[in-house]
Coordinates of C-alpha atoms in Angstrom, one line a residue:
Chain M
M1334 CA 0.0 0.0 0.0
R1335 CA 1.3 3.4 -0.8
S1336 CA 1.4 6.3 1.5
P1337 CA -1.5 8.8 1.1
T1338 CA 0.9 11.5 0.0
W1339 CA 1.9 9.6 -3.0
R1340 CA 1.3 11.6 -6.2
G1341 CA -0.8 9.1 -8.2
N1342 CA -2.9 8.2 -5.2
N1343 CA -6.3 9.4 -6.5
N1344 CA -9.5 8.2 -8.1
D1345 CA -8.4 9.0 -11.7
F1346 CA -5.2 6.9 -11.4
Y1347 CA -6.9 3.9 -10.0
S1348 CA -9.9 3.9 -12.3
G1349 CA -7.4 4.3 -15.2
L1350 CA -5.4 1.3 -13.9
L1351 CA -8.6 -0.7 -13.7
L1352 CA -9.6 0.2 -17.3
V1353 CA -6.1 -0.6 -18.6
A1354 CA -6.2 -4.0 -16.9
V1355 CA -9.6 -4.9 -18.2
A1356 CA -8.7 -3.8 -21.7
T1357 CA -5.4 -5.7 -21.7
V1358 CA -7.2 -8.9 -20.6
A1359 CA -9.8 -8.4 -23.3
L1360 CA -7.1 -7.8 -26.0
L1361 CA -5.4 -11.0 -25.0
Y1362 CA -8.6 -13.0 -25.5
I1363 CA -9.6 -11.1 -28.7
R1364 CA -6.3 -12.1 -30.3
T1365 CA -7.7 -15.5 -31.3
L1366 CA -10.8 -14.0 -32.9
A1367 CA -11.1 -13.1 -36.6
I1368 CA -11.1 -9.3 -36.9
G1369 CA -12.4 -9.0 -40.5
T1370 CA -12.9 -5.7 -42.3
V1371 CA -15.3 -2.9 -42.0
L1372 CA -17.5 -4.4 -44.7
Q1373 CA -17.1 -7.9 -43.5
M1374 CA -16.9 -7.6 -39.7
G1375 CA -15.6 -10.6 -37.9
P1376 CA -16.5 -11.6 -34.3
G1377 CA -13.5 -9.7 -33.0
Y1378 CA -14.1 -6.4 -34.8
F1379 CA -16.3 -4.6 -32.3
P1380 CA -14.7 -5.9 -29.2
L1381 CA -11.3 -4.9 -30.5
G1382 CA -12.5 -1.4 -31.1
L1383 CA -14.0 -1.2 -27.7
A1384 CA -10.9 -2.6 -26.0
L1385 CA -8.6 -0.2 -27.8
I1386 CA -10.8 2.8 -26.9
L1387 CA -10.9 1.6 -23.3
L1388 CA -7.1 1.2 -23.2
G1389 CA -6.7 4.7 -24.5
M1390 CA -9.1 6.2 -22.0
G1391 CA -7.5 4.2 -19.2
L1392 CA -4.0 5.5 -20.1
C1393 CA -5.4 9.0 -20.3
L1394 CA -6.8 8.6 -16.7
V1395 CA -3.6 7.2 -15.5
V1396 CA -1.6 10.1 -16.9
K1397 CA -4.2 12.6 -15.5
G1398 CA -4.0 10.9 -12.1
L1399 CA -0.2 11.2 -12.1
L1400 CA -0.2 14.9 -13.2
T1401 CA -3.0 16.3 -11.0
S1402 CA -2.9 16.2 -7.2
E1403 CA -6.5 15.5 -6.4
K1404 CA -7.9 14.5 -3.0
P1405 CA -6.2 11.1 -2.3
V1406 CA -8.4 8.0 -1.9
G1407 CA -8.6 6.6 1.6
A1408 CA -6.6 3.6 2.6
F1409 CA -7.5 0.3 1.1
H1410 CA -9.0 -2.2 3.5
L1411 CA -7.8 -5.5 2.2
R1412 CA -9.2 -7.4 5.1
P1413 CA -12.9 -7.3 4.3
L1414 CA -12.2 -7.5 0.6
F1415 CA -10.2 -10.6 1.0
F1416 CA -12.3 -12.5 3.5
I1417 CA -15.7 -11.7 1.9
L1418 CA -14.5 -12.8 -1.5
L1419 CA -12.9 -15.9 0.0
S1420 CA -16.1 -16.7 1.7
F1421 CA -18.0 -16.7 -1.6
V1422 CA -15.3 -18.9 -3.2
A1423 CA -15.6 -21.3 -0.3
F1424 CA -19.4 -21.5 -0.7
G1425 CA -19.1 -22.1 -4.4
V1426 CA -16.6 -24.8 -4.0
L1427 CA -18.3 -26.5 -1.1
V1428 CA -22.0 -26.3 -2.0
E1429 CA -21.8 -29.1 -4.6
R1430 CA -19.3 -31.3 -2.7
A1431 CA -20.2 -30.9 1.0
G1432 CA -23.8 -29.8 0.8
L1433 CA -25.6 -26.6 1.6
I1434 CA -25.4 -26.6 5.4
L1435 CA -21.6 -27.1 5.5
A1436 CA -21.1 -24.5 2.7
I1437 CA -23.1 -21.9 4.6
M1438 CA -21.3 -22.7 7.8
A1439 CA -17.9 -22.3 6.1
Q1440 CA -19.0 -19.0 4.4
V1441 CA -20.1 -17.5 7.7
A1442 CA -17.0 -18.7 9.4
I1443 CA -14.7 -17.1 6.8
A1444 CA -16.8 -13.9 6.6
H1445 CA -16.5 -13.6 10.4
F1446 CA -12.9 -12.5 10.0
A1447 CA -13.8 -9.7 7.6
S1448 CA -14.7 -7.3 10.4
V1449 CA -13.1 -6.8 13.9
E1450 CA -16.5 -5.9 15.3
T1451 CA -18.2 -9.3 15.0
K1452 CA -18.2 -11.6 18.0
W1453 CA -18.0 -15.3 17.6
Q1454 CA -21.3 -15.8 19.4
Q1455 CA -23.0 -13.6 16.7
S1456 CA -21.4 -15.6 14.0
V1457 CA -22.4 -19.0 15.5
V1458 CA -26.0 -17.8 15.7
T1459 CA -26.0 -16.3 12.3
A1460 CA -24.5 -19.5 10.7
A1461 CA -27.1 -21.7 12.5
L1462 CA -30.1 -19.5 11.6
L1463 CA -28.9 -19.0 8.0
A1464 CA -28.3 -22.7 7.4
A1465 CA -31.7 -23.6 8.9
A1466 CA -33.5 -20.9 7.0
S1467 CA -31.9 -21.7 3.7
A1468 CA -32.5 -25.4 4.2
V1469 CA -36.2 -24.8 4.9
I1470 CA -36.8 -22.1 2.3
F1471 CA -34.7 -23.3 -0.6
V1472 CA -34.5 -27.0 -0.3
W1473 CA -37.7 -28.0 1.6
L1474 CA -40.1 -25.3 0.3
L1475 CA -38.8 -24.4 -3.1
K1476 CA -37.3 -27.8 -4.0
I1477 CA -34.1 -26.4 -5.4
P1478 CA -31.9 -29.3 -6.3
V1479 CA -29.1 -28.9 -3.7
N1480 CA -27.8 -31.5 -1.3
L1481 CA -28.2 -30.6 2.3
L1482 CA -25.3 -32.8 3.5
P1483 CA -22.5 -34.5 1.7
Chain O
M639 CA -59.1 5.7 -22.1
M640 CA -62.0 3.7 -20.7
D641 CA -60.2 0.7 -22.0
V642 CA -57.3 1.4 -19.8
F643 CA -59.5 1.5 -16.7
A644 CA -61.3 -1.7 -17.7
L645 CA -58.0 -3.4 -18.1
L646 CA -56.8 -1.9 -14.8
G647 CA -59.9 -3.3 -13.2
H648 CA -59.2 -6.7 -14.7
G649 CA -55.7 -6.5 -13.3
F650 CA -56.9 -5.7 -9.9
A651 CA -59.3 -8.6 -10.1
V652 CA -56.4 -10.9 -10.9
A653 CA -54.1 -9.4 -8.3
A654 CA -56.6 -9.2 -5.5
T655 CA -57.0 -12.9 -4.8
P656 CA -56.1 -13.9 -1.2
T657 CA -53.0 -15.9 -2.4
N658 CA -51.6 -13.1 -4.4
L659 CA -52.2 -10.6 -1.6
F660 CA -50.6 -12.9 0.8
F661 CA -47.5 -13.3 -1.3
C662 CA -47.5 -9.5 -1.9
L663 CA -47.4 -9.1 1.9
V664 CA -44.7 -11.7 2.2
G665 CA -42.6 -10.0 -0.5
T666 CA -43.1 -6.5 1.1
V667 CA -42.1 -7.8 4.5
C668 CA -39.1 -9.7 3.3
G669 CA -38.1 -6.8 1.0
T670 CA -38.3 -4.3 3.9
L671 CA -36.4 -6.6 6.2
I672 CA -33.6 -7.2 3.8
G673 CA -33.7 -3.6 2.4
V674 CA -33.2 -2.3 5.9
L675 CA -29.8 -4.0 6.0
P676 CA -27.3 -1.4 5.0
G677 CA -25.7 -2.1 1.6
L678 CA -28.6 -4.1 0.2
G679 CA -30.7 -2.0 -2.0
P680 CA -33.7 -3.0 -4.1
V681 CA -31.6 -4.6 -6.9
A682 CA -29.6 -6.7 -4.5
T683 CA -32.7 -7.7 -2.5
I684 CA -34.5 -8.8 -5.6
S685 CA -31.6 -10.8 -6.8
L686 CA -31.3 -12.4 -3.4
L687 CA -35.0 -13.3 -3.2
L688 CA -35.4 -14.1 -6.9
P689 CA -35.0 -17.9 -6.2
A690 CA -37.8 -17.7 -3.7
T691 CA -40.2 -16.9 -6.4
Y692 CA -39.3 -19.8 -8.8
A693 CA -41.8 -22.1 -7.4
L694 CA -44.7 -19.7 -7.7
N695 CA -46.8 -19.2 -10.8
P696 CA -45.8 -16.2 -12.9
V697 CA -48.5 -13.7 -11.8
T698 CA -47.9 -14.4 -8.1
A699 CA -44.2 -14.2 -8.6
I700 CA -44.4 -10.8 -10.3
I701 CA -46.6 -9.6 -7.5
M702 CA -44.2 -10.8 -4.9
L703 CA -41.3 -9.3 -6.7
S704 CA -43.1 -5.9 -6.8
G705 CA -43.7 -6.2 -3.1
I706 CA -40.0 -7.0 -2.6
Y707 CA -39.0 -4.0 -4.7
Y708 CA -41.2 -1.5 -2.9
G709 CA -40.3 -2.9 0.5
A710 CA -36.6 -2.8 -0.2
Q711 CA -36.8 0.7 -1.7
Y712 CA -38.5 1.9 1.5
G713 CA -36.3 -0.2 3.8
G714 CA -33.3 1.8 2.5
S715 CA -34.8 5.0 3.8
T716 CA -35.1 3.5 7.3
T717 CA -31.3 3.1 7.8
A718 CA -30.7 6.4 6.1
I719 CA -32.9 8.2 8.5
L720 CA -32.0 6.4 11.7
V721 CA -28.3 5.7 11.4
N722 CA -27.4 7.9 8.4
I723 CA -26.4 4.9 6.2
P724 CA -28.1 5.1 2.9
G725 CA -28.8 1.5 1.9
E726 CA -28.3 2.5 -1.7
S727 CA -27.7 5.6 -3.8
T728 CA -31.3 6.5 -4.0
S729 CA -31.6 7.1 -0.3
V730 CA -28.6 9.3 0.0
V731 CA -30.8 12.4 -0.2
T732 CA -33.1 10.9 2.4
A733 CA -30.2 10.6 4.7
I734 CA -29.3 14.3 4.3
D735 CA -32.4 15.7 5.9
G736 CA -33.9 12.6 7.4
Y737 CA -31.0 12.0 9.7
K738 CA -31.1 15.6 10.8
M739 CA -34.7 15.2 11.8
A740 CA -33.9 12.0 13.7
Q741 CA -31.2 13.9 15.6
Q742 CA -33.9 16.4 16.6
G743 CA -36.0 13.5 17.9
R744 CA -38.3 13.6 14.9
A745 CA -37.3 10.2 13.5
G746 CA -40.8 8.9 13.6
E747 CA -42.1 11.9 11.5
A748 CA -39.3 11.4 9.0
L749 CA -40.0 7.7 8.6
A750 CA -43.7 8.3 8.2
I751 CA -43.2 11.1 5.7
A752 CA -40.8 8.9 3.7
A753 CA -43.4 6.1 3.7
I754 CA -46.3 8.3 2.8
G755 CA -44.3 10.0 0.1
S756 CA -43.2 6.7 -1.4
F757 CA -46.7 5.4 -1.3
I758 CA -48.3 8.4 -3.0
A759 CA -45.5 8.7 -5.6
G760 CA -45.7 4.9 -6.3
C761 CA -49.4 5.0 -6.8
I762 CA -49.4 8.0 -9.1
G763 CA -46.3 6.8 -11.0
T764 CA -47.9 3.4 -11.6
L765 CA -51.1 5.0 -12.8
V766 CA -49.2 7.3 -15.2
I767 CA -47.3 4.4 -16.6
A768 CA -50.5 2.4 -17.0
L769 CA -52.1 5.3 -18.9
L770 CA -49.1 5.9 -21.0
G771 CA -48.6 2.1 -21.5
P772 CA -50.9 1.6 -24.5
P773 CA -49.4 4.4 -26.7
L774 CA -45.9 3.3 -25.6
A775 CA -46.7 -0.3 -26.5
L776 CA -48.0 0.8 -29.9
M777 CA -44.8 2.7 -30.5
T778 CA -42.6 -0.2 -29.6
Q779 CA -44.3 -2.4 -32.1
K780 CA -43.1 -0.1 -34.9
F781 CA -39.5 -0.2 -33.6
A782 CA -36.9 -1.5 -36.0
S783 CA -33.1 -1.7 -35.7
P784 CA -32.4 2.0 -36.3
D785 CA -34.9 2.9 -33.5
Y786 CA -33.3 0.5 -31.1
F787 CA -29.9 1.8 -32.0
S788 CA -31.1 5.4 -31.4
L789 CA -32.7 4.4 -28.1
M790 CA -29.5 2.8 -27.0
V791 CA -27.5 5.8 -28.0
L792 CA -29.9 8.0 -26.1
G793 CA -29.7 5.8 -23.0
L794 CA -25.9 5.8 -23.2
V795 CA -25.7 9.5 -23.8
S796 CA -28.1 10.4 -21.0
A797 CA -26.3 8.0 -18.7
V798 CA -23.2 10.1 -19.3
V799 CA -25.0 13.5 -19.1
L800 CA -26.8 12.6 -15.8
A801 CA -24.0 10.8 -14.2
N802 CA -22.6 12.6 -11.2
G803 CA -18.9 13.0 -11.1
S804 CA -16.4 13.1 -13.9
A805 CA -17.9 12.9 -17.4
F806 CA -14.8 11.3 -18.8
R807 CA -15.0 8.5 -16.4
A808 CA -18.7 8.1 -17.1
I809 CA -17.9 7.6 -20.8
A810 CA -15.1 5.2 -19.9
M811 CA -17.6 3.2 -17.8
I812 CA -20.0 3.1 -20.8
F813 CA -17.2 1.5 -22.9
L814 CA -16.4 -0.9 -20.1
G815 CA -20.0 -2.0 -19.9
L816 CA -20.2 -2.4 -23.7
L817 CA -17.0 -4.5 -23.5
L818 CA -18.5 -6.7 -20.8
G819 CA -21.6 -7.0 -22.9
M820 CA -19.4 -8.5 -25.6
V821 CA -18.7 -11.6 -23.5
G822 CA -20.5 -14.6 -24.8
M823 CA -21.4 -16.1 -28.2
D824 CA -21.2 -13.8 -31.2
L825 CA -24.7 -13.4 -32.8
N826 CA -23.5 -13.7 -36.4
T827 CA -20.9 -16.3 -36.3
G828 CA -21.7 -18.2 -33.2
E829 CA -18.1 -18.0 -32.1
A830 CA -17.4 -17.7 -28.4
R831 CA -15.9 -14.3 -27.4
M832 CA -13.8 -13.8 -24.3
T833 CA -15.4 -16.7 -22.4
F834 CA -12.1 -17.9 -21.0
G835 CA -13.2 -21.3 -22.4
L836 CA -16.1 -21.6 -20.0
I837 CA -19.4 -22.8 -21.3
E838 CA -21.3 -21.0 -18.6
L839 CA -20.2 -17.7 -20.1
S840 CA -21.3 -18.4 -23.6
D841 CA -24.6 -16.8 -22.8
G842 CA -22.9 -13.7 -21.5
I843 CA -22.1 -12.6 -18.0
N844 CA -25.1 -13.4 -15.8
F845 CA -26.9 -10.1 -15.0
V846 CA -27.8 -11.0 -11.5
A847 CA -24.3 -12.2 -10.7
L848 CA -22.9 -8.9 -12.0
V849 CA -25.3 -6.8 -10.1
M850 CA -24.7 -8.8 -6.9
G851 CA -21.0 -8.2 -7.3
L852 CA -21.3 -4.5 -8.2
F853 CA -23.8 -3.5 -5.7
G854 CA -24.4 -6.1 -3.0
V855 CA -20.9 -7.4 -2.3
A856 CA -19.2 -4.1 -3.0
E857 CA -21.5 -2.2 -0.6
V858 CA -21.1 -4.9 2.1
I859 CA -17.3 -4.6 1.8
S860 CA -17.3 -0.8 1.8
N861 CA -19.6 -0.7 4.8
L862 CA -17.2 -3.0 6.7
E863 CA -14.5 -0.5 5.9
D864 CA -16.4 2.4 7.3
A865 CA -17.1 0.7 10.6
S866 CA -15.3 3.4 12.6
V867 CA -17.4 6.3 11.3
R868 CA -20.8 4.7 12.0
I869 CA -22.7 6.6 14.6
V870 CA -25.7 5.0 16.3
N871 CA -28.6 7.2 17.0
R872 CA -30.1 6.3 20.4
T873 CA -33.0 8.7 20.5
K874 CA -36.3 7.0 21.2
I875 CA -39.0 7.2 18.6
H876 CA -42.1 8.5 20.3
S877 CA -44.7 8.8 17.6
I878 CA -44.7 7.6 14.1
W879 CA -47.5 9.7 12.9
P880 CA -46.7 13.1 11.7
S881 CA -49.0 16.0 12.7
L882 CA -51.5 17.3 10.3
K883 CA -49.5 20.5 9.9
V884 CA -46.4 18.6 8.8
L885 CA -48.5 16.6 6.3
R886 CA -50.0 19.8 4.9
G887 CA -46.5 21.2 4.5
A888 CA -45.2 18.1 2.9
W889 CA -47.8 17.3 0.3
A890 CA -46.7 19.9 -2.3
A891 CA -43.2 18.6 -2.0
V892 CA -44.4 15.1 -2.4
M893 CA -46.3 16.1 -5.6
R894 CA -43.3 17.8 -7.1
G895 CA -41.2 14.8 -6.3
T896 CA -43.7 12.5 -7.9
L897 CA -43.7 14.6 -11.1
I898 CA -39.9 14.5 -11.3
G899 CA -39.7 10.8 -10.4
T900 CA -42.2 9.9 -13.1
I901 CA -40.5 11.9 -15.8
F902 CA -37.1 10.5 -15.0
G903 CA -38.4 7.1 -14.6
I904 CA -39.8 7.0 -18.1
L905 CA -36.7 8.4 -19.7
P906 CA -34.2 5.6 -20.3
G907 CA -30.9 5.9 -18.6
G908 CA -32.2 8.2 -15.9
G909 CA -33.2 6.1 -13.0
A910 CA -34.2 6.6 -9.4
T911 CA -30.9 8.1 -8.3
I912 CA -31.0 10.9 -10.7
A913 CA -34.6 11.5 -9.9
S914 CA -34.1 11.7 -6.2
F915 CA -31.1 14.0 -6.5
S916 CA -33.0 16.3 -8.9
A917 CA -36.0 16.4 -6.7
Y918 CA -33.8 17.3 -3.7
A919 CA -32.1 20.0 -5.7
L920 CA -35.4 21.5 -6.7
E921 CA -36.7 21.4 -3.1
K922 CA -33.6 23.0 -1.8
R923 CA -33.6 25.7 -4.4
R924 CA -37.2 26.4 -3.5
A925 CA -36.5 26.4 0.2
D926 CA -33.5 28.7 -0.3
L927 CA -35.6 31.1 -2.4
V928 CA -38.5 31.1 -0.1
R929 CA -36.4 31.6 2.9
T930 CA -34.2 34.3 1.4
L931 CA -37.2 36.2 0.1
A932 CA -39.5 35.8 3.0
D933 CA -37.3 36.4 5.9
H934 CA -33.9 37.8 4.8
G935 CA -34.3 40.5 7.4
D936 CA -34.6 38.5 10.5
S937 CA -32.3 35.8 9.4
H938 CA -29.7 38.4 8.8
Q939 CA -30.2 39.7 12.2
R940 CA -30.1 36.3 13.7
H941 CA -26.8 35.6 12.3
Y942 CA -25.1 38.9 12.5
G943 CA -26.6 40.1 15.7
A944 CA -28.0 43.5 16.4
D945 CA -24.5 45.0 16.1
G946 CA -23.8 43.3 12.8
R947 CA -21.3 41.0 14.2
R948 CA -21.7 37.4 13.2
A949 CA -23.1 35.3 16.0
D950 CA -23.4 32.0 14.5
P951 CA -24.4 29.2 16.9
A952 CA -22.5 26.0 16.8
R953 CA -24.4 24.2 14.1
H954 CA -21.3 22.9 12.5
C955 CA -21.5 19.4 13.8
A956 CA -18.8 17.2 12.3
R957 CA -20.2 14.8 9.8
P958 CA -17.5 12.7 8.3
H959 CA -19.7 10.9 5.9
D960 CA -18.6 10.9 2.4
H961 CA -21.9 10.6 0.8
L962 CA -22.8 14.1 2.0
A963 CA -19.7 15.3 0.3
A964 CA -20.8 13.6 -2.8
A965 CA -24.2 15.1 -2.6
R966 CA -22.5 18.5 -2.2
S967 CA -20.5 17.9 -5.3
V968 CA -23.7 17.3 -7.2
L969 CA -25.6 20.1 -5.8
G970 CA -22.7 22.5 -5.4
A971 CA -22.9 24.4 -8.7
D972 CA -26.6 24.7 -8.4
R973 CA -26.4 26.2 -5.0
E974 CA -23.8 28.7 -6.0
H975 CA -26.2 29.8 -8.7
V976 CA -28.9 30.3 -6.2
H977 CA -26.6 32.2 -4.0
W978 CA -25.8 34.5 -6.8
Q979 CA -29.4 35.0 -7.7
C980 CA -30.3 35.7 -4.1
H981 CA -27.5 38.2 -3.7
A982 CA -28.5 40.0 -6.9
R983 CA -32.1 40.4 -5.7
H984 CA -30.8 41.3 -2.3
H985 CA -29.0 44.2 -3.7
Q986 CA -31.9 45.2 -5.8
S987 CA -34.4 45.1 -2.9
A988 CA -32.0 46.9 -0.6
D989 CA -31.4 49.7 -3.1
D990 CA -35.0 50.1 -4.3
R991 CA -37.1 49.9 -1.3
D992 CA -37.6 52.6 1.2
L993 CA -38.2 50.2 4.1
G994 CA -41.8 50.8 3.5
P995 CA -44.4 50.8 6.2
A996 CA -45.9 47.4 5.5
P997 CA -43.3 45.0 6.9
R998 CA -42.4 47.3 9.8
G999 CA -46.1 47.7 10.7
A1000 CA -46.7 44.0 10.4
L1001 CA -43.8 43.2 12.7
S1002 CA -44.5 45.7 15.4
H1003 CA -48.1 44.8 15.4
S1004 CA -47.6 41.3 16.3
L1005 CA -44.6 41.2 18.4
S1006 CA -46.1 39.2 21.2
D1007 CA -47.9 37.0 18.7
H1008 CA -46.8 33.5 17.8
R1009 CA -44.4 32.9 15.0
G1010 CA -46.7 31.6 12.3
D1011 CA -48.9 34.6 12.4
L1012 CA -45.9 36.9 12.5
R1013 CA -44.6 35.3 9.4
H1014 CA -48.0 35.4 7.8
R1015 CA -48.3 39.1 8.3
R1016 CA -44.8 39.7 7.1
V1017 CA -45.4 37.8 4.0
L1018 CA -48.6 39.8 3.3
G1019 CA -46.6 42.9 3.8
E1020 CA -44.0 41.8 1.4
Q1021 CA -46.5 40.9 -1.2
F1022 CA -48.0 44.4 -0.9
E1023 CA -44.7 46.0 -1.2
L1024 CA -43.7 43.8 -4.1
R1025 CA -46.7 44.6 -6.1
R1026 CA -45.6 48.2 -6.0
L1027 CA -42.0 47.6 -6.8
Y1028 CA -41.3 44.8 -9.2
D1029 CA -42.1 43.8 -12.7
G1030 CA -44.3 40.9 -13.5
R1031 CA -41.8 38.1 -13.8
L1032 CA -40.1 38.7 -10.5
L1033 CA -43.5 39.4 -8.9
L1034 CA -44.8 36.0 -10.0
A1035 CA -41.8 34.2 -8.6
R1036 CA -41.9 36.1 -5.3
L1037 CA -45.6 35.6 -5.0
L1038 CA -45.3 31.9 -5.5
A1039 CA -42.5 31.8 -3.0
A1040 CA -44.4 33.8 -0.5
Q1041 CA -47.5 31.7 -0.9
T1042 CA -45.6 28.5 -0.3
R1043 CA -44.2 30.1 2.8
R1044 CA -47.6 30.8 4.0
G1045 CA -49.0 27.5 3.1
A1046 CA -46.1 25.4 4.3
G1047 CA -45.6 27.3 7.4
A1048 CA -43.1 26.1 9.9
S1049 CA -43.0 22.6 8.6
A1050 CA -41.3 23.7 5.4
D1051 CA -38.3 24.5 7.4
G1052 CA -37.7 21.0 8.6
L1053 CA -38.9 19.1 5.6
C1054 CA -38.0 20.7 2.4
A1055 CA -35.3 22.9 3.9
G1056 CA -31.9 22.2 2.6
P1057 CA -28.9 23.9 4.0
D1058 CA -29.4 27.5 4.8
D1059 CA -27.5 30.3 3.2
R1060 CA -28.0 32.8 5.9
G1061 CA -24.4 32.7 7.0
E1062 CA -23.4 33.7 3.5
F1063 CA -24.7 37.3 3.3
P1064 CA -21.8 39.6 2.7
A1065 CA -20.9 42.2 5.2
Q1066 CA -22.0 45.2 3.1
H1067 CA -25.6 44.1 3.8
D1068 CA -25.3 45.3 7.3
H1069 CA -27.7 48.2 6.6
L1070 CA -30.3 45.5 6.0
A1071 CA -30.4 44.8 9.6
W1072 CA -33.0 47.4 9.8
R1073 CA -35.4 45.2 11.7
S1074 CA -33.0 44.8 14.5
D1075 CA -32.6 48.6 14.9
G1076 CA -36.2 49.8 15.2
V1077 CA -37.9 46.7 16.3
S1078 CA -36.9 44.2 18.9
A1079 CA -37.6 40.8 17.4
A1080 CA -36.8 39.0 20.5
P1081 CA -40.0 36.9 20.5
D1082 CA -39.2 35.8 17.0
Q1083 CA -35.8 34.6 17.7
P1084 CA -36.1 31.5 19.9
G1085 CA -38.9 30.0 18.0
A1086 CA -37.4 30.7 14.7
A1087 CA -34.1 29.3 15.8
A1088 CA -35.8 26.1 17.0
G1089 CA -37.5 25.7 13.6
L1090 CA -34.7 26.7 11.4
G1091 CA -31.6 25.8 13.3
G1092 CA -32.0 22.2 12.6
A1093 CA -31.7 22.6 8.9
P1094 CA -28.5 20.8 7.8
D1095 CA -25.7 23.2 7.1
L1096 CA -23.9 21.9 4.2
D1097 CA -22.2 25.1 3.3
H1098 CA -19.9 25.5 6.2
D1099 CA -17.2 23.7 4.4
A1100 CA -18.2 24.3 0.9
D1101 CA -14.7 25.1 0.1
D1102 CA -13.5 21.6 0.7
P1103 CA -13.0 19.7 -2.5
P1104 CA -15.9 17.3 -2.9
A1105 CA -14.9 13.8 -2.3
P1106 CA -17.0 11.2 -4.1
R1107 CA -17.1 8.1 -2.0
R1108 CA -15.5 5.1 -3.3
G1109 CA -18.2 2.6 -4.1
G1110 CA -20.7 5.3 -3.2
P1111 CA -23.0 7.4 -5.3
G1112 CA -20.3 8.8 -7.6
M1113 CA -18.9 5.4 -8.4
S1114 CA -22.1 3.4 -8.4
S1115 CA -23.8 5.6 -10.9
E1116 CA -20.9 4.9 -13.3
A1117 CA -21.0 1.3 -12.4
R1118 CA -24.7 1.3 -12.7
A1119 CA -24.3 2.1 -16.4
T1120 CA -22.7 -1.3 -16.8
P1121 CA -25.7 -3.6 -16.2
R1122 CA -27.9 -1.2 -18.1
I1123 CA -25.8 -1.4 -21.1
R1124 CA -25.9 -5.1 -20.8
R1125 CA -29.6 -5.0 -20.8
R1126 CA -29.8 -2.8 -23.8
Y1127 CA -27.5 -5.1 -25.6
D1128 CA -29.8 -8.0 -24.7
L1129 CA -32.6 -6.0 -26.2
E1130 CA -30.7 -5.8 -29.4
Q1131 CA -29.9 -9.5 -29.4
T1132 CA -33.4 -10.7 -29.0

């Protein structure tokens, strides 16, 4: 993490970086598509144009962010970002292998660490209630084809 | 026209079965309960509860989804008013004044007004859409590719025009959304584009998944970040019902909000956020005008004191919340314009008028009187004076303003009042403190201060650079463009 006084530490710089990253990934995947000509457009024609425009705009924003000294963005909080996303991944991985109840338990357990405010008693109650409610609503009432247990 | 009502009647007959009403209730309750959770707005709530409607038949499912939508939309205003956390971007403006009312112990009133306003606007808006539905439907049948293209361009352009924050970034977000819309199978060749080799992506990025990520998860994470600045309001809610006076003061504002919401709701690319911000901007402009015109004299005196020295009470409570800053950035230019206008008129009135007998008489006549009557008389006096002095255009504006003042009474201060400008009058207006010279306005002061002092003061740090909140209104309206583009693109595909 950079210090808040760093020159490029503003909204423009980071949104530019995001656009450049997305455009680069898109360009990598567009490589394999047929581009075609204006009269005979291939599947890659329009995406290529969009990705190039996006790349240009992203670079403009990066340069603008480096040149201007706007109000700096606040510090990044990686902890909630990491744990919340990890909890989703855990749910996705577990729900088909270990069943709905264990997946929900695992998700709540991981999300517990996202905030310093939550107490473990709260998380236990939340996990139990959430698992019970999901089991009743989605599996029992709505008959969604998900295993409750492995 | 009668056709429409017959069809509406048929619709009501279909909807008003016990089963449907029950699921409507269930949807509204669930929607409110989930919408109350900060970070989960209507879109996130619907996407969360969408699976719950799979097992129902289509009509019941749509009814339940509508209930969820309205419940969640209203649920957002609850947290906005009570704890100053707007559940989504549309309740940001609710938080600005609603939280102030809650701090004054008027949380119940604010909640009730929000609910009543939502209900009235929802009913009227639905009726308007129903009436405009048939002609709009006729029009859509004649739509061909060029029209869809134009509609999409209009939507994209207005998404840029109405987006708050940097226009360049808004345009960039449009292109980002278009690029995301490219994911999936190419319509003409059937070739998979940017699917990372995943079959699941050949139908494009799932709209609900995208929305959940952009709004639900992002808001949850950003709320966890802001944990330190959350302030819990512990005042007790005494009565949820607003007094009749408050209702009378609010109904005109509700109607204006309904009109703005309906217009922006019909326009593609506008949306609820833009509508709520525009309505708030209008109300604030009105409140500013009304206040400046109707009691510039005593407000000036209140803030500068009898000797012209500024005696500003400590109304500058620290509010570290970024969404207020974002709101300020949206409304800032507008407000400066209003300031400028007010100042111009101020000069004019100060130079032209001879401090005529009417206001002075009205004031001295009712010194011991209660405040509403006082203001009423003063307004009448101003009207009289204005008829003498000003041309038709200005007269009309002022008459309207004065009439609202009279009709809305004290409640207008708390409800439609935005930040007040009174601290902004330049020093050369000191000669305007004429009311404090000849007449002691002491009875006026405490009451007026109680009514007006609570209005949020957004201006005290207007010089600070506006700071759009990350993941907040500034960002989310740009991000919001993304799913919309996706939807339009779907429109083209089908």
